[in-house]
Amino acid sequence: EAGVAQSPRYKIIEKRQSVAFWCNPISGHATLYWYQQILGQGPKLLIQFQNNGVVDDSQLPKDRFSAERLKGVDSTLKIQPAKLEDSAVYLCASSTRQGLGYTFGSGTRLTVV
Amino acid sequence: DAKTTQPTSMDCAEGRAANLPCNHSTISGNEYVYWYRQIHSQGPQYIIHGLKNNETNEMASLIITEDRKSSTLILPHATLRDTAVYYCIVRGAAAGTALIFGKGTTLSVSS
């Protein structure tokens, strides 16, 4: 089966600019997760969707980060405006409603200069 | 979620067994132990998970102590491609519970 697709693979922006990441989960997976992974650390959960509803966004910096999952399939994560400390790999994962088949994409590496 | 403690790094010779320990002394009765690994520039990859009994698949074996306070991931014949960061995660049984990652163990396999 096809895996979790993410794009772009790499992105370099200047601070205060905006950026968006896209994720297409595994077909049939109701739950979608966005993680932020700073160099040398484990992935940190930012937001979790169940279909198109938010289950948990307690770790999402809502003053600059936003995410949506319209129609309960694809998802976008946006940062506006970006800060230097947002430089990280942004990982998307998906699973079934029961949490089975938890699979990660390859991530988007963001560099803010 | 219960926290886990893993060594920061470990070394292993190619062809030998790699035994990666994990402590999870506050684990609850319905929480599972999951292992994922992350090879450089890739997303985390599922390895194995278990509740009480030892588990084995084509990638690895998971040994969970009887009191469930610790576990060991065993890669029976490590290869250079097994060099990665290995994460031990305790995850609740409720549907859709997210994986919460710690810092993991960096395993370096050398020839």
Short mmCIF file of C-alpha atoms in Angstrom, two decimals:
data_model
loop_
_atom_site.label_atom_id
_atom_site.label_comp_id
_atom_site.label_asym_id
_atom_site.label_seq_id
_atom_site.Cartn_x
_atom_site.Cartn_y
_atom_site.Cartn_z
CA GLU A 1 0.00 0.00 0.00
CA ALA A 2 1.10 3.57 -0.55
CA GLY A 3 2.63 5.27 2.46
CA VAL A 4 2.05 8.69 3.98
CA ALA A 5 2.97 11.34 1.42
CA GLN A 6 4.40 14.71 2.44
CA SER A 7 5.53 17.72 0.45
CA PRO A 8 7.69 19.61 0.02
CA ARG A 9 10.68 17.55 1.13
CA TYR A 10 12.75 20.63 1.95
CA LYS A 11 11.94 24.30 2.45
CA ILE A 12 14.10 27.31 3.25
CA ILE A 13 12.42 30.59 4.19
CA GLU A 14 13.35 33.82 5.89
CA LYS A 15 12.05 34.63 9.34
CA ARG A 16 8.65 36.32 9.39
CA GLN A 17 7.65 34.63 6.13
CA SER A 18 4.86 32.08 5.97
CA VAL A 19 5.08 28.43 4.94
CA ALA A 20 2.70 25.52 4.44
CA PHE A 21 3.23 21.79 4.50
CA TRP A 22 0.97 19.18 2.95
CA CYS A 23 0.21 15.62 4.02
CA ASN A 24 -1.75 12.85 2.34
CA PRO A 25 -2.38 9.96 4.76
CA ILE A 26 -2.74 6.28 4.00
CA SER A 27 -6.09 5.58 2.36
CA GLY A 28 -8.74 4.75 4.91
CA HIS A 29 -6.83 6.12 7.90
CA ALA A 30 -9.19 8.26 9.94
CA THR A 31 -6.59 9.68 12.31
CA LEU A 32 -3.85 12.08 11.27
CA TYR A 33 -1.02 13.49 13.38
CA TRP A 34 1.49 16.31 12.88
CA TYR A 35 4.80 16.22 14.75
CA GLN A 36 7.70 18.65 15.03
CA GLN A 37 11.19 17.20 15.38
CA ILE A 38 13.99 19.56 16.33
CA LEU A 39 17.51 18.32 15.62
CA GLY A 40 18.68 15.86 18.27
CA GLN A 41 15.26 15.43 19.86
CA GLY A 42 12.40 12.98 19.51
CA PRO A 43 9.28 13.96 17.55
CA LYS A 44 6.86 16.22 19.47
CA LEU A 45 3.14 15.90 18.79
CA LEU A 46 1.62 19.18 17.58
CA ILE A 47 -1.92 18.22 16.64
CA GLN A 48 -4.11 15.16 16.15
CA PHE A 49 -7.16 14.91 13.89
CA GLN A 50 -9.91 12.31 13.85
CA ASN A 51 -11.50 12.63 10.41
CA ASN A 52 -11.76 16.43 10.07
CA GLY A 53 -12.10 17.17 13.79
CA VAL A 54 -9.31 18.14 16.17
CA VAL A 55 -8.70 15.62 18.97
CA ASP A 56 -5.69 17.27 20.59
CA ASP A 57 -3.92 20.54 19.76
CA SER A 58 -2.60 21.33 23.23
CA GLN A 59 1.03 21.51 22.00
CA LEU A 60 0.32 23.61 18.91
CA PRO A 61 1.61 27.23 19.19
CA LYS A 62 -1.67 28.70 18.04
CA ASP A 63 -0.37 32.25 17.72
CA ARG A 64 1.60 31.23 14.64
CA PHE A 65 0.74 27.64 13.73
CA SER A 66 -2.51 26.45 12.19
CA ALA A 67 -3.64 23.17 10.71
CA GLU A 68 -6.67 21.92 8.90
CA ARG A 69 -7.95 18.68 7.50
CA LEU A 70 -10.80 19.53 5.22
CA LYS A 71 -12.91 16.56 4.07
CA GLY A 72 -11.06 14.32 6.52
CA VAL A 73 -8.32 13.26 4.11
CA ASP A 74 -5.43 15.59 3.23
CA SER A 75 -4.07 18.01 5.78
CA THR A 76 -2.03 21.21 5.72
CA LEU A 77 0.09 22.70 8.48
CA LYS A 78 0.88 26.41 8.24
CA ILE A 79 3.32 28.64 10.07
CA GLN A 80 2.84 32.41 9.90
CA PRO A 81 5.08 34.21 10.68
CA ALA A 82 8.01 31.82 10.99
CA LYS A 83 10.71 32.20 13.64
CA LEU A 84 14.25 30.88 13.67
CA GLU A 85 13.30 28.31 16.33
CA ASP A 86 10.74 26.77 13.96
CA SER A 87 13.61 25.18 12.04
CA ALA A 88 12.84 21.47 12.32
CA VAL A 89 11.51 18.44 10.49
CA TYR A 90 7.72 18.34 10.34
CA LEU A 91 6.40 14.80 10.29
CA CYS A 92 2.94 13.62 9.39
CA ALA A 93 1.57 10.25 10.51
CA SER A 94 -1.72 8.45 10.12
CA SER A 95 -3.49 5.50 11.69
CA THR A 96 -6.87 3.83 11.73
CA ARG A 97 -9.50 5.13 14.14
CA GLN A 98 -8.40 2.41 16.56
CA GLY A 99 -4.78 3.51 16.30
CA LEU A 100 -3.60 0.60 14.18
CA GLY A 101 -1.07 0.87 11.36
CA TYR A 102 0.51 4.04 12.78
CA THR A 103 2.74 5.12 9.88
CA PHE A 104 4.96 8.15 9.37
CA GLY A 105 5.85 10.08 6.26
CA SER A 106 9.42 11.11 5.45
CA GLY A 107 8.84 14.63 6.70
CA THR A 108 9.49 18.17 5.52
CA ARG A 109 12.75 19.75 6.61
CA LEU A 110 12.20 23.46 7.29
CA THR A 111 15.09 25.87 7.66
CA VAL A 112 14.30 29.42 8.79
CA VAL A 113 17.10 31.91 8.15
CA ASP B 1 1.36 8.45 29.39
CA ALA B 2 4.03 6.62 31.39
CA LYS B 3 7.54 7.84 30.82
CA THR B 4 10.36 5.66 29.58
CA THR B 5 14.09 5.74 30.26
CA GLN B 6 16.58 4.60 27.67
CA PRO B 7 20.38 4.85 27.41
CA THR B 8 21.47 7.73 25.22
CA SER B 9 23.68 5.60 22.99
CA MET B 10 24.90 2.05 22.40
CA ASP B 11 27.40 0.37 20.12
CA CYS B 12 27.15 -3.05 18.48
CA ALA B 13 29.38 -5.07 16.18
CA GLU B 14 27.89 -6.15 12.88
CA GLY B 15 26.49 -9.68 13.06
CA ARG B 16 26.10 -9.62 16.81
CA ALA B 17 22.85 -9.28 18.72
CA ALA B 18 21.87 -5.77 19.77
CA ASN B 19 20.00 -5.61 23.08
CA LEU B 20 18.33 -2.26 23.73
CA PRO B 21 16.92 -1.77 27.24
CA CYS B 22 14.00 0.40 28.30
CA ASN B 23 12.65 1.18 31.75
CA HIS B 24 8.96 2.02 32.18
CA SER B 25 8.40 1.56 35.90
CA THR B 26 5.11 3.52 36.02
CA ILE B 27 3.41 1.63 33.21
CA SER B 28 -0.29 0.92 33.73
CA GLY B 29 -1.91 -2.46 33.24
CA ASN B 30 -3.55 -1.60 29.92
CA GLU B 31 -0.63 0.24 28.37
CA TYR B 32 1.39 -1.27 25.55
CA VAL B 33 5.13 -1.06 24.92
CA TYR B 34 5.97 0.06 21.39
CA TRP B 35 9.33 0.26 19.65
CA TYR B 36 10.01 2.49 16.68
CA ARG B 37 13.28 3.37 15.00
CA GLN B 38 14.35 6.35 12.93
CA ILE B 39 17.05 6.13 10.34
CA HIS B 40 18.71 9.39 9.35
CA SER B 41 16.46 11.65 7.23
CA GLN B 42 13.48 9.30 7.44
CA GLY B 43 10.32 9.18 9.49
CA PRO B 44 10.04 6.76 12.44
CA GLN B 45 9.42 3.15 11.45
CA TYR B 46 7.38 0.65 13.46
CA ILE B 47 9.33 -2.34 14.79
CA ILE B 48 7.25 -4.26 17.30
CA HIS B 49 4.87 -3.88 20.23
CA GLY B 50 3.62 -5.95 23.15
CA LEU B 51 1.48 -5.94 26.28
CA LYS B 52 2.64 -8.75 28.57
CA ASN B 53 4.03 -11.62 26.54
CA ASN B 54 7.26 -11.70 24.61
CA GLU B 55 6.81 -10.94 20.94
CA THR B 56 8.85 -11.77 17.84
CA ASN B 57 8.55 -10.71 14.22
CA GLU B 58 10.80 -10.62 11.19
CA MET B 59 12.61 -7.55 12.47
CA ALA B 60 13.13 -8.10 16.18
CA SER B 61 12.12 -9.67 19.48
CA LEU B 62 10.59 -7.87 22.43
CA ILE B 63 11.16 -9.21 25.92
CA ILE B 64 8.95 -7.70 28.64
CA THR B 65 9.71 -8.48 32.28
CA GLU B 66 7.03 -10.18 34.34
CA ASP B 67 6.38 -7.04 36.38
CA ARG B 68 6.24 -5.05 33.09
CA LYS B 69 8.54 -2.38 34.49
CA SER B 70 11.16 -2.87 31.81
CA SER B 71 11.66 -4.37 28.40
CA THR B 72 14.43 -5.22 25.94
CA LEU B 73 14.38 -4.96 22.18
CA ILE B 74 16.61 -7.56 20.55
CA LEU B 75 17.95 -7.29 17.01
CA PRO B 76 19.35 -10.80 16.61
CA HIS B 77 21.95 -10.14 13.91
CA ALA B 78 22.64 -6.42 13.64
CA THR B 79 23.70 -4.99 10.29
CA LEU B 80 25.07 -1.59 9.35
CA ARG B 81 21.56 -0.64 8.16
CA ASP B 82 20.29 -1.04 11.73
CA THR B 83 22.20 2.09 12.75
CA ALA B 84 19.40 4.40 13.90
CA VAL B 85 17.69 6.03 16.87
CA TYR B 86 15.45 3.55 18.67
CA TYR B 87 12.43 4.81 20.62
CA CYS B 88 10.67 2.88 23.37
CA ILE B 89 7.14 4.24 23.86
CA VAL B 90 4.43 3.37 26.34
CA ARG B 91 1.05 3.86 24.76
CA GLY B 92 -2.43 3.70 26.21
CA ALA B 93 -4.93 1.21 24.83
CA ALA B 94 -7.65 3.78 24.14
CA ALA B 95 -8.53 4.05 20.46
CA GLY B 96 -6.48 6.61 18.60
CA THR B 97 -3.99 7.31 21.38
CA ALA B 98 -1.05 9.25 19.97
CA LEU B 99 2.55 8.07 20.23
CA ILE B 100 4.56 10.30 22.55
CA PHE B 101 8.29 10.09 21.90
CA GLY B 102 11.21 10.50 24.29
CA LYS B 103 14.83 10.97 23.30
CA GLY B 104 15.53 7.37 22.32
CA THR B 105 18.76 5.38 22.06
CA THR B 106 21.21 5.97 19.23
CA LEU B 107 22.46 2.56 18.13
CA SER B 108 25.67 2.52 16.13
CA VAL B 109 26.49 -0.72 14.33
CA SER B 110 30.06 -1.03 13.08
CA SER B 111 31.93 -3.58 11.00
#
